[in-house]
Structure formats: structure tokens, C-alpha cells
């Protein structure tokens, strides 16, 4: 059967493209995603997932501890942007996921048209 072959260089290329796209996309999307969960610049939105998280954290510990995940997410939402360290962490995470996706998407799996591509005698 005739199968489309992808060179290791092309797999590496698409992994790099995925890494860049994942890094940039994650950093750009993070504040918007947080706002969607209720961590807004005006504070935590009533009835949102963020409000539920804050309520659970407060019930478990008697308040929201400084440095807890709810406190960090709230501070990012209030500012509407990531700090330098947060940008690095989100960018690296997005880059790893993007690189994996780019690499997997470019893997040799055939075309599905092997019978059509089969050379004629």
C-alpha cells in the first residue's frame, strides 16, 4: 500500500509550530478564560464558578488563604493580566501541549486513500 510518509524534520517543524501557537494562545486566552469563570476586573462575579470556588475555600479553611489557587486566580482576574512568572508558567504549559499536538497531528497515519494512490501495474 502506498502511504504518505512524513519526515522527522516535518514532525519537528509541526511540533515547533504547535509549541509557539500553544504558548501564545495560552497567554492571550488565560485572562479571558478566567473572566469567563467569574474572576473579573470588578471582582468575583456572583453565581459564577469563581464564587463557588471561593465559597468552598472559605468554608474549608475559614477564609481564602493568601497564595491559594483562588487568591491567585482572583488577583489575575482583578488585574486582567498575568504577572511575569504567571506568563512564563502559562506559556510553557501551552507550549508543551501545543508541541505534543503538533507532533501528533503530523505523525504518519496514512492518508485513508491508499487504494486510490496504489500504483497501477
mmCIF file with all atom_site columns, C-alpha atoms in Angstrom, residues 7-118:
data_model
loop_
_atom_site.group_PDB
_atom_site.id
_atom_site.type_symbol
_atom_site.label_atom_id
_atom_site.label_alt_id
_atom_site.label_comp_id
_atom_site.label_asym_id
_atom_site.label_entity_id
_atom_site.label_seq_id
_atom_site.pdbx_PDB_ins_code
_atom_site.Cartn_x
_atom_site.Cartn_y
_atom_site.Cartn_z
_atom_site.occupancy
_atom_site.B_iso_or_equiv
_atom_site.pdbx_formal_charge
_atom_site.auth_seq_id
_atom_site.auth_comp_id
_atom_site.auth_asym_id
_atom_site.auth_atom_id
_atom_site.pdbx_PDB_model_num
ATOM 1   C CA . UNK A 1 7   ? 9.932   13.057 7.529  1.00 0.00 ? 7   UNK A CA 1
ATOM 2   C CA . UNK A 1 8   ? 11.204  13.517 11.101 1.00 0.00 ? 8   UNK A CA 1
ATOM 3   C CA . UNK A 1 9   ? 12.109  17.091 10.141 1.00 0.00 ? 9   UNK A CA 1
ATOM 4   C CA . UNK A 1 10  ? 8.476   17.825 9.288  1.00 0.00 ? 10  UNK A CA 1
ATOM 5   C CA . UNK A 1 11  ? 7.308   16.297 12.580 1.00 0.00 ? 11  UNK A CA 1
ATOM 6   C CA . UNK A 1 12  ? 9.795   18.543 14.401 1.00 0.00 ? 12  UNK A CA 1
ATOM 7   C CA . UNK A 1 13  ? 8.650   21.549 12.359 1.00 0.00 ? 13  UNK A CA 1
ATOM 8   C CA . UNK A 1 14  ? 4.977   20.997 13.238 1.00 0.00 ? 14  UNK A CA 1
ATOM 9   C CA . UNK A 1 15  ? 5.883   20.362 16.869 1.00 0.00 ? 15  UNK A CA 1
ATOM 10  C CA . UNK A 1 16  ? 7.669   23.745 16.930 1.00 0.00 ? 16  UNK A CA 1
ATOM 11  C CA . UNK A 1 17  ? 4.720   25.468 15.239 1.00 0.00 ? 17  UNK A CA 1
ATOM 12  C CA . UNK A 1 18  ? 2.413   23.867 17.815 1.00 0.00 ? 18  UNK A CA 1
ATOM 13  C CA . UNK A 1 19  ? 4.664   24.975 20.673 1.00 0.00 ? 19  UNK A CA 1
ATOM 14  C CA . UNK A 1 20  ? 4.661   28.606 19.542 1.00 0.00 ? 20  UNK A CA 1
ATOM 15  C CA . UNK A 1 21  ? 0.921   28.622 18.852 1.00 0.00 ? 21  UNK A CA 1
ATOM 16  C CA . UNK A 1 22  ? 0.196   26.919 22.177 1.00 0.00 ? 22  UNK A CA 1
ATOM 17  C CA . UNK A 1 23  ? 2.376   29.334 24.141 1.00 0.00 ? 23  UNK A CA 1
ATOM 18  C CA . UNK A 1 24  ? 0.965   32.483 22.581 1.00 0.00 ? 24  UNK A CA 1
ATOM 19  C CA . UNK A 1 25  ? -2.588  31.186 22.596 1.00 0.00 ? 25  UNK A CA 1
ATOM 20  C CA . UNK A 1 26  ? -2.476  30.188 26.258 1.00 0.00 ? 26  UNK A CA 1
ATOM 21  C CA . UNK A 1 27  ? -1.036  33.530 27.394 1.00 0.00 ? 27  UNK A CA 1
ATOM 22  C CA . UNK A 1 28  ? -3.570  35.522 25.352 1.00 0.00 ? 28  UNK A CA 1
ATOM 23  C CA . UNK A 1 29  ? -6.531  33.346 26.340 1.00 0.00 ? 29  UNK A CA 1
ATOM 24  C CA . UNK A 1 30  ? -5.812  32.985 30.078 1.00 0.00 ? 30  UNK A CA 1
ATOM 25  C CA . UNK A 1 31  ? -7.304  36.318 31.247 1.00 0.00 ? 31  UNK A CA 1
ATOM 26  C CA . UNK A 1 32  ? -10.376 35.812 29.045 1.00 0.00 ? 32  UNK A CA 1
ATOM 27  C CA . UNK A 1 33  ? -10.901 32.271 30.309 1.00 0.00 ? 33  UNK A CA 1
ATOM 28  C CA . UNK A 1 34  ? -10.593 33.458 33.912 1.00 0.00 ? 34  UNK A CA 1
ATOM 29  C CA . UNK A 1 35  ? -13.155 36.194 33.266 1.00 0.00 ? 35  UNK A CA 1
ATOM 30  C CA . UNK A 1 36  ? -15.460 33.547 31.822 1.00 0.00 ? 36  UNK A CA 1
ATOM 31  C CA . UNK A 1 37  ? -15.200 31.578 35.068 1.00 0.00 ? 37  UNK A CA 1
ATOM 32  C CA . UNK A 1 38  ? -16.064 34.718 37.050 1.00 0.00 ? 38  UNK A CA 1
ATOM 33  C CA . UNK A 1 39  ? -12.649 36.139 38.007 1.00 0.00 ? 39  UNK A CA 1
ATOM 34  C CA . UNK A 1 40  ? -13.288 39.627 36.603 1.00 0.00 ? 40  UNK A CA 1
ATOM 35  C CA . UNK A 1 41  ? -11.622 43.025 36.953 1.00 0.00 ? 41  UNK A CA 1
ATOM 36  C CA . UNK A 1 42  ? -14.626 44.076 39.083 1.00 0.00 ? 42  UNK A CA 1
ATOM 37  C CA . UNK A 1 43  ? -14.082 41.141 41.454 1.00 0.00 ? 43  UNK A CA 1
ATOM 38  C CA . UNK A 1 44  ? -15.615 37.694 41.651 1.00 0.00 ? 44  UNK A CA 1
ATOM 39  C CA . UNK A 1 45  ? -18.921 37.529 39.794 1.00 0.00 ? 45  UNK A CA 1
ATOM 40  C CA . UNK A 1 46  ? -21.903 36.397 41.867 1.00 0.00 ? 46  UNK A CA 1
ATOM 41  C CA . UNK A 1 47  ? -23.207 32.942 40.995 1.00 0.00 ? 47  UNK A CA 1
ATOM 42  C CA . UNK A 1 48  ? -20.126 32.071 38.933 1.00 0.00 ? 48  UNK A CA 1
ATOM 43  C CA . UNK A 1 49  ? -17.752 29.132 39.163 1.00 0.00 ? 49  UNK A CA 1
ATOM 44  C CA . UNK A 1 50  ? -15.295 31.523 40.832 1.00 0.00 ? 50  UNK A CA 1
ATOM 45  C CA . UNK A 1 51  ? -17.877 32.327 43.514 1.00 0.00 ? 51  UNK A CA 1
ATOM 46  C CA . UNK A 1 52  ? -18.371 28.617 44.132 1.00 0.00 ? 52  UNK A CA 1
ATOM 47  C CA . UNK A 1 53  ? -14.617 28.080 44.442 1.00 0.00 ? 53  UNK A CA 1
ATOM 48  C CA . UNK A 1 54  ? -14.306 31.000 46.856 1.00 0.00 ? 54  UNK A CA 1
ATOM 49  C CA . UNK A 1 55  ? -17.220 29.744 48.936 1.00 0.00 ? 55  UNK A CA 1
ATOM 50  C CA . UNK A 1 56  ? -15.728 26.244 49.139 1.00 0.00 ? 56  UNK A CA 1
ATOM 51  C CA . UNK A 1 57  ? -12.308 27.587 50.084 1.00 0.00 ? 57  UNK A CA 1
ATOM 52  C CA . UNK A 1 58  ? -13.791 29.841 52.748 1.00 0.00 ? 58  UNK A CA 1
ATOM 53  C CA . UNK A 1 59  ? -15.911 27.024 54.202 1.00 0.00 ? 59  UNK A CA 1
ATOM 54  C CA . UNK A 1 60  ? -12.954 24.640 54.328 1.00 0.00 ? 60  UNK A CA 1
ATOM 55  C CA . UNK A 1 61  ? -10.430 26.977 55.924 1.00 0.00 ? 61  UNK A CA 1
ATOM 56  C CA . UNK A 1 62  ? -12.477 29.827 57.398 1.00 0.00 ? 62  UNK A CA 1
ATOM 57  C CA . UNK A 1 63  ? -11.325 32.222 54.678 1.00 0.00 ? 63  UNK A CA 1
ATOM 58  C CA . UNK A 1 64  ? -9.363  32.395 51.472 1.00 0.00 ? 64  UNK A CA 1
ATOM 59  C CA . UNK A 1 65  ? -5.693  31.879 52.276 1.00 0.00 ? 65  UNK A CA 1
ATOM 60  C CA . UNK A 1 66  ? -3.141  34.182 50.680 1.00 0.00 ? 66  UNK A CA 1
ATOM 61  C CA . UNK A 1 67  ? -1.332  32.360 47.893 1.00 0.00 ? 67  UNK A CA 1
ATOM 62  C CA . UNK A 1 68  ? -4.095  29.781 47.462 1.00 0.00 ? 68  UNK A CA 1
ATOM 63  C CA . UNK A 1 69  ? -5.294  28.967 43.967 1.00 0.00 ? 69  UNK A CA 1
ATOM 64  C CA . UNK A 1 70  ? -8.461  31.043 44.477 1.00 0.00 ? 70  UNK A CA 1
ATOM 65  C CA . UNK A 1 71  ? -6.417  34.031 45.677 1.00 0.00 ? 71  UNK A CA 1
ATOM 66  C CA . UNK A 1 72  ? -4.007  33.789 42.739 1.00 0.00 ? 72  UNK A CA 1
ATOM 67  C CA . UNK A 1 73  ? -6.815  33.433 40.202 1.00 0.00 ? 73  UNK A CA 1
ATOM 68  C CA . UNK A 1 74  ? -8.657  36.340 41.817 1.00 0.00 ? 74  UNK A CA 1
ATOM 69  C CA . UNK A 1 75  ? -5.580  38.564 41.596 1.00 0.00 ? 75  UNK A CA 1
ATOM 70  C CA . UNK A 1 76  ? -5.048  37.697 37.920 1.00 0.00 ? 76  UNK A CA 1
ATOM 71  C CA . UNK A 1 77  ? -8.720  38.364 37.198 1.00 0.00 ? 77  UNK A CA 1
ATOM 72  C CA . UNK A 1 78  ? -8.654  41.675 39.087 1.00 0.00 ? 78  UNK A CA 1
ATOM 73  C CA . UNK A 1 79  ? -5.657  42.927 37.123 1.00 0.00 ? 79  UNK A CA 1
ATOM 74  C CA . UNK A 1 80  ? -6.831  41.376 33.867 1.00 0.00 ? 80  UNK A CA 1
ATOM 75  C CA . UNK A 1 81  ? -3.300  40.244 33.027 1.00 0.00 ? 81  UNK A CA 1
ATOM 76  C CA . UNK A 1 82  ? -0.682  37.745 34.107 1.00 0.00 ? 82  UNK A CA 1
ATOM 77  C CA . UNK A 1 83  ? 2.490   38.602 36.027 1.00 0.00 ? 83  UNK A CA 1
ATOM 78  C CA . UNK A 1 84  ? 5.865   37.682 34.544 1.00 0.00 ? 84  UNK A CA 1
ATOM 79  C CA . UNK A 1 85  ? 6.102   34.368 36.389 1.00 0.00 ? 85  UNK A CA 1
ATOM 80  C CA . UNK A 1 86  ? 2.488   33.509 35.598 1.00 0.00 ? 86  UNK A CA 1
ATOM 81  C CA . UNK A 1 87  ? 3.052   34.342 31.936 1.00 0.00 ? 87  UNK A CA 1
ATOM 82  C CA . UNK A 1 88  ? 6.068   32.037 31.879 1.00 0.00 ? 88  UNK A CA 1
ATOM 83  C CA . UNK A 1 89  ? 4.178   29.183 33.547 1.00 0.00 ? 89  UNK A CA 1
ATOM 84  C CA . UNK A 1 90  ? 1.100   29.508 31.338 1.00 0.00 ? 90  UNK A CA 1
ATOM 85  C CA . UNK A 1 91  ? 3.259   29.934 28.220 1.00 0.00 ? 91  UNK A CA 1
ATOM 86  C CA . UNK A 1 92  ? 5.356   26.858 28.994 1.00 0.00 ? 92  UNK A CA 1
ATOM 87  C CA . UNK A 1 93  ? 2.278   24.752 29.694 1.00 0.00 ? 93  UNK A CA 1
ATOM 88  C CA . UNK A 1 94  ? 0.616   25.892 26.478 1.00 0.00 ? 94  UNK A CA 1
ATOM 89  C CA . UNK A 1 95  ? 3.854   25.293 24.594 1.00 0.00 ? 95  UNK A CA 1
ATOM 90  C CA . UNK A 1 96  ? 4.186   21.715 25.818 1.00 0.00 ? 96  UNK A CA 1
ATOM 91  C CA . UNK A 1 97  ? 0.575   20.937 24.944 1.00 0.00 ? 97  UNK A CA 1
ATOM 92  C CA . UNK A 1 98  ? 0.938   22.652 21.556 1.00 0.00 ? 98  UNK A CA 1
ATOM 93  C CA . UNK A 1 99  ? 4.169   20.790 20.764 1.00 0.00 ? 99  UNK A CA 1
ATOM 94  C CA . UNK A 1 100 ? 2.541   17.464 21.582 1.00 0.00 ? 100 UNK A CA 1
ATOM 95  C CA . UNK A 1 101 ? -0.490  18.312 19.463 1.00 0.00 ? 101 UNK A CA 1
ATOM 96  C CA . UNK A 1 102 ? 1.657   19.468 16.533 1.00 0.00 ? 102 UNK A CA 1
ATOM 97  C CA . UNK A 1 103 ? 3.804   16.371 16.703 1.00 0.00 ? 103 UNK A CA 1
ATOM 98  C CA . UNK A 1 104 ? 0.838   14.009 16.922 1.00 0.00 ? 104 UNK A CA 1
ATOM 99  C CA . UNK A 1 105 ? -1.019  15.781 14.130 1.00 0.00 ? 105 UNK A CA 1
ATOM 100 C CA . UNK A 1 106 ? 1.917   15.333 11.766 1.00 0.00 ? 106 UNK A CA 1
ATOM 101 C CA . UNK A 1 107 ? 2.518   11.637 12.507 1.00 0.00 ? 107 UNK A CA 1
ATOM 102 C CA . UNK A 1 108 ? 2.408   9.080  9.718  1.00 0.00 ? 108 UNK A CA 1
ATOM 103 C CA . UNK A 1 109 ? -1.059  7.537  9.776  1.00 0.00 ? 109 UNK A CA 1
ATOM 104 C CA . UNK A 1 110 ? -1.602  7.037  6.073  1.00 0.00 ? 110 UNK A CA 1
ATOM 105 C CA . UNK A 1 111 ? -3.993  9.093  4.025  1.00 0.00 ? 111 UNK A CA 1
ATOM 106 C CA . UNK A 1 112 ? -7.042  6.888  4.017  1.00 0.00 ? 112 UNK A CA 1
ATOM 107 C CA . UNK A 1 113 ? -6.718  6.842  0.214  1.00 0.00 ? 113 UNK A CA 1
ATOM 108 C CA . UNK A 1 114 ? -4.159  4.067  -0.037 1.00 0.00 ? 114 UNK A CA 1
ATOM 109 C CA . UNK A 1 115 ? -6.257  2.138  -2.587 1.00 0.00 ? 115 UNK A CA 1
ATOM 110 C CA . UNK A 1 116 ? -6.617  5.284  -4.715 1.00 0.00 ? 116 UNK A CA 1
ATOM 111 C CA . UNK A 1 117 ? -2.904  6.047  -4.502 1.00 0.00 ? 117 UNK A CA 1
ATOM 112 C CA . UNK A 1 118 ? -1.831  2.493  -5.250 1.00 0.00 ? 118 UNK A CA 1
#
